[in-house]
Amino acid sequence: MKKILLFLALTLPLLVVSQNLDSLYQEAKKIKNDSTKLFKYNAIAFKSIFSNPDNAIKIIKEGKTIAQEKNENYGLTILTNTQGIYFDVTGKSDSAKLYFKKALKLSQDFGFEDVAARCVNNLGMANWNSGDFQTALNYFFESLKMDDAKGNRKSSASSLNNIGLIYQEMGLNEKALEYHSRALKIRQEFNMKNAQIASYNNIGINLKEINRLDEAEEAYKKGVALAKAETNLLEYYRLLENLANVYNLQDKSDLALKTYLEIINRPKTEGSDKTLFSVYNNITDLYNGRNEPKKAMIYIKKALELLKQYPSLENSVSDFYLNSAETNFRLQNYNIARSQKKLYVQLKDSIFSNEMAKSMADFEVKYETEKKERQILEQRAKIAENEVVIQKRNYQIYGALALALILGILGYLFYNQQRLKNQQLEKENQLRDALVKIETQNKLQEQRLRISRDLHDNIGAQLTFIISSIDNLKYGFNIDDKKLNSKLETISSFASSTIRELRDTIWAMNKDRISFEDLQIRISNFIDKANLSDADIAFSFTVDNSVDTSKSFTSVEGMNIYRVIQEAINNSLKYAKASEIRVEFFEENSNLKLKILDNGNGFDVKKTTDGNGLSNMKKRAEEINANLTIKSAPANGTQISLILNK
């Protein structure tokens, strides 16, 4: 999806018509004017990126060689920029950023302002594609600023659109609507019809997310009509599917189904069946909503056939497994429903849909409840069978014994029946306690998920909004006060740090147990980031062979161990002036031991009062019943040891 957005966002001064690219390339080679030749080389290479990437890079390199030989600086600059697009589309993000920066420098050196704005916009897109939203926003705002400075209103629509898309992915839908609406107004002003189609689609998506469904329907209909008039079939069917989704949310299921079927019955083109997967998934959801699981199963099977044909679809189909689990649950295929639910949990991004998460929790509770009820019935049946057998035996004995013996046996039967009833009641109480325990665990897990979602969706989004608002202030106002600028930078940095801390907390909250491997990966990631902040320090992280890596920790233990390491390394970075920092795990007397060592300037432990950092480490050790020791001396480095008792 991002690559499609990239294609729509990047504009070139020449568009290649629908002819054979090889023949166009041969014609371009014959052009004598070097500037015109390189211009056409660039356009052909750009078009080839999306159909024949190998041919595209060949044309780019050939064009750059000609440009360097002929001192055609403009041709060299635009071809370098297109080379960045090639790397971005082929998934080589670091190379893409490198060539966009090279093109930006060339455009600045030679005064090509139009290319410079394009390069900045492309840098934003490359950072977006690699998941760095904040950096992407910075580049898009810079591109917008450059367009405004030149009075290039038409070009600014692309930057406005891309800013809207970033806010859209961050879940700030009202903010996204503001920028998409501004982009649409400019695109209407300059009669940019295909770009208008994309704007209508983006506006509809955001209106749907904030439940303004009637307005979303209107936006999608405008986009559908325009796409049909322009014979833009790709966008026509994409908008049609989004419109059908809105119909479904509006409880217009018949209209939604009719629209979905129109998409399914469209003329087939190469690879178009691949795009039907989401349609099959949406129809499955629709029939689940109607409580028609048998009809839903028809489309589940169609979707599974597409998964076999296109395995790469599995990376983006977690909602399909959720819908499939619901269908199988309604059909009482409980084992399949559970396996589909597990696939859903594995594939889903960190953010759960509230409704879907609740739905799956309901499935789990219902399934477990029915399972326990069946077990109770089976136990009762066995008890009844045993009673019948005992009674038959006793009746045989009654006939052979005298009246006194019969009276004794009757007394025994009364006692035996009472004992069986007591046993039955005891088993029923045990089963009831088990059900209560399961229900309590489910409620605790739901509450934990709800809290982590609220932290991520609300506090995380608000902190990100603070950062972007500070950037907006810098862009919108010419602030000459260095102290104020420094203060804004400090606030932005603090908010970014808080987001990282929040992610660590959510990571721990979402787990009942934290495996040693999970903790090891988290520590390695933190050390890698610390290494990036100071390349002059040699970092190392080792786990001795004596350590049992199959062990796990509670979420509290895992988080506190991680925080102690984080605090110790941060202290070394701030105060130690070390050239080496080591983190080591090993077993000692059957206890897990952790050491953080540096070769810095050290300090006198006896003369140093505990600051917040040392005090926090000691409190965290106490919380998990661990022993923390600190050894240090001036000019002899520092060693912090944490021993986790059995």
mmCIF file with all atom_site columns, C-alpha atoms in Angstrom, residues 355-500:
data_model
loop_
_atom_site.group_PDB
_atom_site.id
_atom_site.type_symbol
_atom_site.label_atom_id
_atom_site.label_alt_id
_atom_site.label_comp_id
_atom_site.label_asym_id
_atom_site.label_entity_id
_atom_site.label_seq_id
_atom_site.pdbx_PDB_ins_code
_atom_site.Cartn_x
_atom_site.Cartn_y
_atom_site.Cartn_z
_atom_site.occupancy
_atom_site.B_iso_or_equiv
_atom_site.pdbx_formal_charge
_atom_site.auth_seq_id
_atom_site.auth_comp_id
_atom_site.auth_asym_id
_atom_site.auth_atom_id
_atom_site.pdbx_PDB_model_num
ATOM 1   C CA . GLU A 1 355 ? -14.578 -4.633  19.214 1.00 0.00 ? 355 GLU A CA 1
ATOM 2   C CA . MET A 1 356 ? -12.585 -7.506  17.750 1.00 0.00 ? 356 MET A CA 1
ATOM 3   C CA . ALA A 1 357 ? -10.517 -8.084  20.866 1.00 0.00 ? 357 ALA A CA 1
ATOM 4   C CA . LYS A 1 358 ? -13.705 -8.181  22.924 1.00 0.00 ? 358 LYS A CA 1
ATOM 5   C CA . SER A 1 359 ? -15.272 -10.550 20.388 1.00 0.00 ? 359 SER A CA 1
ATOM 6   C CA . MET A 1 360 ? -12.360 -12.999 20.655 1.00 0.00 ? 360 MET A CA 1
ATOM 7   C CA . ALA A 1 361 ? -12.446 -12.806 24.440 1.00 0.00 ? 361 ALA A CA 1
ATOM 8   C CA . ASP A 1 362 ? -16.181 -13.653 24.289 1.00 0.00 ? 362 ASP A CA 1
ATOM 9   C CA . PHE A 1 363 ? -15.423 -16.630 22.032 1.00 0.00 ? 363 PHE A CA 1
ATOM 10  C CA . GLU A 1 364 ? -12.847 -17.881 24.545 1.00 0.00 ? 364 GLU A CA 1
ATOM 11  C CA . VAL A 1 365 ? -15.179 -17.495 27.543 1.00 0.00 ? 365 VAL A CA 1
ATOM 12  C CA . LYS A 1 366 ? -18.098 -19.133 25.726 1.00 0.00 ? 366 LYS A CA 1
ATOM 13  C CA . TYR A 1 367 ? -15.933 -22.000 24.538 1.00 0.00 ? 367 TYR A CA 1
ATOM 14  C CA . GLU A 1 368 ? -14.392 -22.666 27.950 1.00 0.00 ? 368 GLU A CA 1
ATOM 15  C CA . THR A 1 369 ? -17.800 -22.426 29.661 1.00 0.00 ? 369 THR A CA 1
ATOM 16  C CA . GLU A 1 370 ? -19.398 -24.936 27.304 1.00 0.00 ? 370 GLU A CA 1
ATOM 17  C CA . LYS A 1 371 ? -16.399 -27.245 27.688 1.00 0.00 ? 371 LYS A CA 1
ATOM 18  C CA . LYS A 1 372 ? -16.721 -27.206 31.502 1.00 0.00 ? 372 LYS A CA 1
ATOM 19  C CA . GLU A 1 373 ? -20.484 -27.746 31.293 1.00 0.00 ? 373 GLU A CA 1
ATOM 20  C CA . ARG A 1 374 ? -19.935 -30.828 29.134 1.00 0.00 ? 374 ARG A CA 1
ATOM 21  C CA . GLN A 1 375 ? -17.402 -32.161 31.653 1.00 0.00 ? 375 GLN A CA 1
ATOM 22  C CA . ILE A 1 376 ? -19.929 -31.689 34.484 1.00 0.00 ? 376 ILE A CA 1
ATOM 23  C CA . LEU A 1 377 ? -22.610 -33.584 32.520 1.00 0.00 ? 377 LEU A CA 1
ATOM 24  C CA . GLU A 1 378 ? -20.166 -36.408 31.773 1.00 0.00 ? 378 GLU A CA 1
ATOM 25  C CA . GLN A 1 379 ? -19.282 -36.680 35.478 1.00 0.00 ? 379 GLN A CA 1
ATOM 26  C CA . ARG A 1 380 ? -22.925 -36.787 36.429 1.00 0.00 ? 380 ARG A CA 1
ATOM 27  C CA . ALA A 1 381 ? -23.613 -39.508 33.846 1.00 0.00 ? 381 ALA A CA 1
ATOM 28  C CA . LYS A 1 382 ? -20.745 -41.637 35.174 1.00 0.00 ? 382 LYS A CA 1
ATOM 29  C CA . ILE A 1 383 ? -21.996 -41.210 38.740 1.00 0.00 ? 383 ILE A CA 1
ATOM 30  C CA . ALA A 1 384 ? -25.505 -42.238 37.653 1.00 0.00 ? 384 ALA A CA 1
ATOM 31  C CA . GLU A 1 385 ? -24.133 -45.327 35.868 1.00 0.00 ? 385 GLU A CA 1
ATOM 32  C CA . ASN A 1 386 ? -22.188 -46.314 39.008 1.00 0.00 ? 386 ASN A CA 1
ATOM 33  C CA . GLU A 1 387 ? -25.311 -45.944 41.113 1.00 0.00 ? 387 GLU A CA 1
ATOM 34  C CA . VAL A 1 388 ? -27.253 -48.225 38.763 1.00 0.00 ? 388 VAL A CA 1
ATOM 35  C CA . VAL A 1 389 ? -24.530 -50.907 38.915 1.00 0.00 ? 389 VAL A CA 1
ATOM 36  C CA . ILE A 1 390 ? -24.399 -50.743 42.725 1.00 0.00 ? 390 ILE A CA 1
ATOM 37  C CA . GLN A 1 391 ? -28.159 -50.936 42.959 1.00 0.00 ? 391 GLN A CA 1
ATOM 38  C CA . LYS A 1 392 ? -28.292 -54.045 40.715 1.00 0.00 ? 392 LYS A CA 1
ATOM 39  C CA . ARG A 1 393 ? -25.698 -55.814 42.838 1.00 0.00 ? 393 ARG A CA 1
ATOM 40  C CA . ASN A 1 394 ? -27.488 -54.892 46.011 1.00 0.00 ? 394 ASN A CA 1
ATOM 41  C CA . TYR A 1 395 ? -30.837 -56.129 44.650 1.00 0.00 ? 395 TYR A CA 1
ATOM 42  C CA . GLN A 1 396 ? -29.262 -59.569 44.018 1.00 0.00 ? 396 GLN A CA 1
ATOM 43  C CA . ILE A 1 397 ? -27.973 -59.666 47.579 1.00 0.00 ? 397 ILE A CA 1
ATOM 44  C CA . TYR A 1 398 ? -31.371 -58.576 48.971 1.00 0.00 ? 398 TYR A CA 1
ATOM 45  C CA . GLY A 1 399 ? -33.060 -61.677 47.556 1.00 0.00 ? 399 GLY A CA 1
ATOM 46  C CA . ALA A 1 400 ? -30.599 -64.057 49.182 1.00 0.00 ? 400 ALA A CA 1
ATOM 47  C CA . LEU A 1 401 ? -30.339 -62.531 52.638 1.00 0.00 ? 401 LEU A CA 1
ATOM 48  C CA . ALA A 1 402 ? -32.677 -62.585 55.540 1.00 0.00 ? 402 ALA A CA 1
ATOM 49  C CA . LEU A 1 403 ? -34.836 -59.668 56.603 1.00 0.00 ? 403 LEU A CA 1
ATOM 50  C CA . ALA A 1 404 ? -32.259 -58.508 59.174 1.00 0.00 ? 404 ALA A CA 1
ATOM 51  C CA . LEU A 1 405 ? -29.493 -58.636 56.569 1.00 0.00 ? 405 LEU A CA 1
ATOM 52  C CA . ILE A 1 406 ? -31.728 -56.765 54.115 1.00 0.00 ? 406 ILE A CA 1
ATOM 53  C CA . LEU A 1 407 ? -32.290 -54.006 56.681 1.00 0.00 ? 407 LEU A CA 1
ATOM 54  C CA . GLY A 1 408 ? -28.519 -53.740 57.191 1.00 0.00 ? 408 GLY A CA 1
ATOM 55  C CA . ILE A 1 409 ? -27.895 -53.572 53.463 1.00 0.00 ? 409 ILE A CA 1
ATOM 56  C CA . LEU A 1 410 ? -30.542 -50.865 53.088 1.00 0.00 ? 410 LEU A CA 1
ATOM 57  C CA . GLY A 1 411 ? -28.722 -48.853 55.746 1.00 0.00 ? 411 GLY A CA 1
ATOM 58  C CA . TYR A 1 412 ? -25.476 -49.337 53.864 1.00 0.00 ? 412 TYR A CA 1
ATOM 59  C CA . LEU A 1 413 ? -27.101 -48.244 50.592 1.00 0.00 ? 413 LEU A CA 1
ATOM 60  C CA . PHE A 1 414 ? -28.375 -45.080 52.235 1.00 0.00 ? 414 PHE A CA 1
ATOM 61  C CA . TYR A 1 415 ? -24.877 -44.329 53.544 1.00 0.00 ? 415 TYR A CA 1
ATOM 62  C CA . ASN A 1 416 ? -23.287 -45.154 50.181 1.00 0.00 ? 416 ASN A CA 1
ATOM 63  C CA . GLN A 1 417 ? -25.686 -42.913 48.247 1.00 0.00 ? 417 GLN A CA 1
ATOM 64  C CA . GLN A 1 418 ? -24.995 -40.055 50.630 1.00 0.00 ? 418 GLN A CA 1
ATOM 65  C CA . ARG A 1 419 ? -21.238 -40.562 50.151 1.00 0.00 ? 419 ARG A CA 1
ATOM 66  C CA . LEU A 1 420 ? -21.647 -40.508 46.359 1.00 0.00 ? 420 LEU A CA 1
ATOM 67  C CA . LYS A 1 421 ? -23.721 -37.358 46.565 1.00 0.00 ? 421 LYS A CA 1
ATOM 68  C CA . ASN A 1 422 ? -21.041 -35.715 48.696 1.00 0.00 ? 422 ASN A CA 1
ATOM 69  C CA . GLN A 1 423 ? -18.389 -36.731 46.185 1.00 0.00 ? 423 GLN A CA 1
ATOM 70  C CA . GLN A 1 424 ? -20.525 -35.364 43.358 1.00 0.00 ? 424 GLN A CA 1
ATOM 71  C CA . LEU A 1 425 ? -21.038 -32.086 45.204 1.00 0.00 ? 425 LEU A CA 1
ATOM 72  C CA . GLU A 1 426 ? -17.305 -31.852 45.896 1.00 0.00 ? 426 GLU A CA 1
ATOM 73  C CA . LYS A 1 427 ? -16.492 -32.370 42.197 1.00 0.00 ? 427 LYS A CA 1
ATOM 74  C CA . GLU A 1 428 ? -19.121 -29.830 41.164 1.00 0.00 ? 428 GLU A CA 1
ATOM 75  C CA . ASN A 1 429 ? -17.628 -27.318 43.628 1.00 0.00 ? 429 ASN A CA 1
ATOM 76  C CA . GLN A 1 430 ? -14.147 -27.951 42.206 1.00 0.00 ? 430 GLN A CA 1
ATOM 77  C CA . LEU A 1 431 ? -15.440 -27.413 38.674 1.00 0.00 ? 431 LEU A CA 1
ATOM 78  C CA . ARG A 1 432 ? -17.277 -24.269 39.759 1.00 0.00 ? 432 ARG A CA 1
ATOM 79  C CA . ASP A 1 433 ? -14.103 -22.921 41.392 1.00 0.00 ? 433 ASP A CA 1
ATOM 80  C CA . ALA A 1 434 ? -12.168 -23.691 38.207 1.00 0.00 ? 434 ALA A CA 1
ATOM 81  C CA . LEU A 1 435 ? -14.741 -21.788 36.133 1.00 0.00 ? 435 LEU A CA 1
ATOM 82  C CA . VAL A 1 436 ? -14.566 -18.809 38.496 1.00 0.00 ? 436 VAL A CA 1
ATOM 83  C CA . LYS A 1 437 ? -10.766 -18.853 38.290 1.00 0.00 ? 437 LYS A CA 1
ATOM 84  C CA . ILE A 1 438 ? -10.847 -18.965 34.483 1.00 0.00 ? 438 ILE A CA 1
ATOM 85  C CA . GLU A 1 439 ? -13.386 -16.139 34.376 1.00 0.00 ? 439 GLU A CA 1
ATOM 86  C CA . THR A 1 440 ? -11.247 -14.046 36.756 1.00 0.00 ? 440 THR A CA 1
ATOM 87  C CA . GLN A 1 441 ? -8.129  -14.639 34.658 1.00 0.00 ? 441 GLN A CA 1
ATOM 88  C CA . ASN A 1 442 ? -10.013 -13.637 31.503 1.00 0.00 ? 442 ASN A CA 1
ATOM 89  C CA . LYS A 1 443 ? -11.256 -10.443 33.141 1.00 0.00 ? 443 LYS A CA 1
ATOM 90  C CA . LEU A 1 444 ? -7.755  -9.591  34.360 1.00 0.00 ? 444 LEU A CA 1
ATOM 91  C CA . GLN A 1 445 ? -6.343  -10.196 30.870 1.00 0.00 ? 445 GLN A CA 1
ATOM 92  C CA . GLU A 1 446 ? -9.088  -8.060  29.294 1.00 0.00 ? 446 GLU A CA 1
ATOM 93  C CA . GLN A 1 447 ? -8.346  -5.254  31.787 1.00 0.00 ? 447 GLN A CA 1
ATOM 94  C CA . ARG A 1 448 ? -4.616  -5.503  31.089 1.00 0.00 ? 448 ARG A CA 1
ATOM 95  C CA . LEU A 1 449 ? -5.215  -5.328  27.322 1.00 0.00 ? 449 LEU A CA 1
ATOM 96  C CA . ARG A 1 450 ? -7.630  -2.420  27.777 1.00 0.00 ? 450 ARG A CA 1
ATOM 97  C CA . ILE A 1 451 ? -5.103  -0.479  29.885 1.00 0.00 ? 451 ILE A CA 1
ATOM 98  C CA . SER A 1 452 ? -2.255  -1.118  27.412 1.00 0.00 ? 452 SER A CA 1
ATOM 99  C CA . ARG A 1 453 ? -4.474  -0.086  24.495 1.00 0.00 ? 453 ARG A CA 1
ATOM 100 C CA . ASP A 1 454 ? -5.497  3.091   26.329 1.00 0.00 ? 454 ASP A CA 1
ATOM 101 C CA . LEU A 1 455 ? -1.853  3.882   27.110 1.00 0.00 ? 455 LEU A CA 1
ATOM 102 C CA . HIS A 1 456 ? -0.808  3.335   23.499 1.00 0.00 ? 456 HIS A CA 1
ATOM 103 C CA . ASP A 1 457 ? -3.800  4.863   21.713 1.00 0.00 ? 457 ASP A CA 1
ATOM 104 C CA . ASN A 1 458 ? -4.436  7.822   24.032 1.00 0.00 ? 458 ASN A CA 1
ATOM 105 C CA . ILE A 1 459 ? -1.241  8.789   25.868 1.00 0.00 ? 459 ILE A CA 1
ATOM 106 C CA . GLY A 1 460 ? 1.079   7.672   23.033 1.00 0.00 ? 460 GLY A CA 1
ATOM 107 C CA . ALA A 1 461 ? -0.933  9.570   20.426 1.00 0.00 ? 461 ALA A CA 1
ATOM 108 C CA . GLN A 1 462 ? -1.115  12.664  22.667 1.00 0.00 ? 462 GLN A CA 1
ATOM 109 C CA . LEU A 1 463 ? 2.653   12.680  23.219 1.00 0.00 ? 463 LEU A CA 1
ATOM 110 C CA . THR A 1 464 ? 3.235   12.300  19.478 1.00 0.00 ? 464 THR A CA 1
ATOM 111 C CA . PHE A 1 465 ? 0.799   15.155  18.906 1.00 0.00 ? 465 PHE A CA 1
ATOM 112 C CA . ILE A 1 466 ? 2.813   17.300  21.376 1.00 0.00 ? 466 ILE A CA 1
ATOM 113 C CA . ILE A 1 467 ? 5.991   16.596  19.369 1.00 0.00 ? 467 ILE A CA 1
ATOM 114 C CA . SER A 1 468 ? 4.335   17.416  16.053 1.00 0.00 ? 468 SER A CA 1
ATOM 115 C CA . SER A 1 469 ? 2.720   20.530  17.579 1.00 0.00 ? 469 SER A CA 1
ATOM 116 C CA . ILE A 1 470 ? 6.159   21.782  18.671 1.00 0.00 ? 470 ILE A CA 1
ATOM 117 C CA . ASP A 1 471 ? 7.413   21.190  15.138 1.00 0.00 ? 471 ASP A CA 1
ATOM 118 C CA . ASN A 1 472 ? 4.378   23.069  13.805 1.00 0.00 ? 472 ASN A CA 1
ATOM 119 C CA . LEU A 1 473 ? 5.218   25.984  16.114 1.00 0.00 ? 473 LEU A CA 1
ATOM 120 C CA . LYS A 1 474 ? 8.775   26.058  14.772 1.00 0.00 ? 474 LYS A CA 1
ATOM 121 C CA . TYR A 1 475 ? 7.488   25.972  11.215 1.00 0.00 ? 475 TYR A CA 1
ATOM 122 C CA . GLY A 1 476 ? 4.619   28.389  11.705 1.00 0.00 ? 476 GLY A CA 1
ATOM 123 C CA . PHE A 1 477 ? 6.511   31.034  13.724 1.00 0.00 ? 477 PHE A CA 1
ATOM 124 C CA . ASN A 1 478 ? 9.933   32.511  13.108 1.00 0.00 ? 478 ASN A CA 1
ATOM 125 C CA . ILE A 1 479 ? 11.335  32.048  16.624 1.00 0.00 ? 479 ILE A CA 1
ATOM 126 C CA . ASP A 1 480 ? 14.619  33.858  17.078 1.00 0.00 ? 480 ASP A CA 1
ATOM 127 C CA . ASP A 1 481 ? 14.844  33.337  20.833 1.00 0.00 ? 481 ASP A CA 1
ATOM 128 C CA . LYS A 1 482 ? 17.553  30.672  21.323 1.00 0.00 ? 482 LYS A CA 1
ATOM 129 C CA . LYS A 1 483 ? 16.431  29.923  24.876 1.00 0.00 ? 483 LYS A CA 1
ATOM 130 C CA . LEU A 1 484 ? 12.865  29.347  23.705 1.00 0.00 ? 484 LEU A CA 1
ATOM 131 C CA . ASN A 1 485 ? 14.093  27.135  20.857 1.00 0.00 ? 485 ASN A CA 1
ATOM 132 C CA . SER A 1 486 ? 16.209  25.165  23.321 1.00 0.00 ? 486 SER A CA 1
ATOM 133 C CA . LYS A 1 487 ? 13.249  24.808  25.664 1.00 0.00 ? 487 LYS A CA 1
ATOM 134 C CA . LEU A 1 488 ? 11.050  23.514  22.822 1.00 0.00 ? 488 LEU A CA 1
ATOM 135 C CA . GLU A 1 489 ? 13.765  21.022  21.823 1.00 0.00 ? 489 GLU A CA 1
ATOM 136 C CA . THR A 1 490 ? 13.975  19.852  25.457 1.00 0.00 ? 490 THR A CA 1
ATOM 137 C CA . ILE A 1 491 ? 10.205  19.320  25.640 1.00 0.00 ? 491 ILE A CA 1
ATOM 138 C CA . SER A 1 492 ? 10.213  17.447  22.316 1.00 0.00 ? 492 SER A CA 1
ATOM 139 C CA . SER A 1 493 ? 13.126  15.253  23.438 1.00 0.00 ? 493 SER A CA 1
ATOM 140 C CA . PHE A 1 494 ? 11.422  14.557  26.788 1.00 0.00 ? 494 PHE A CA 1
ATOM 141 C CA . ALA A 1 495 ? 8.167   13.576  25.045 1.00 0.00 ? 495 ALA A CA 1
ATOM 142 C CA . SER A 1 496 ? 10.059  11.250  22.682 1.00 0.00 ? 496 SER A CA 1
ATOM 143 C CA . SER A 1 497 ? 11.834  9.660   25.671 1.00 0.00 ? 497 SER A CA 1
ATOM 144 C CA . THR A 1 498 ? 8.498   9.239   27.446 1.00 0.00 ? 498 THR A CA 1
ATOM 145 C CA . ILE A 1 499 ? 7.064   7.441   24.385 1.00 0.00 ? 499 ILE A CA 1
ATOM 146 C CA . ARG A 1 500 ? 9.970   4.991   24.479 1.00 0.00 ? 500 ARG A CA 1
#
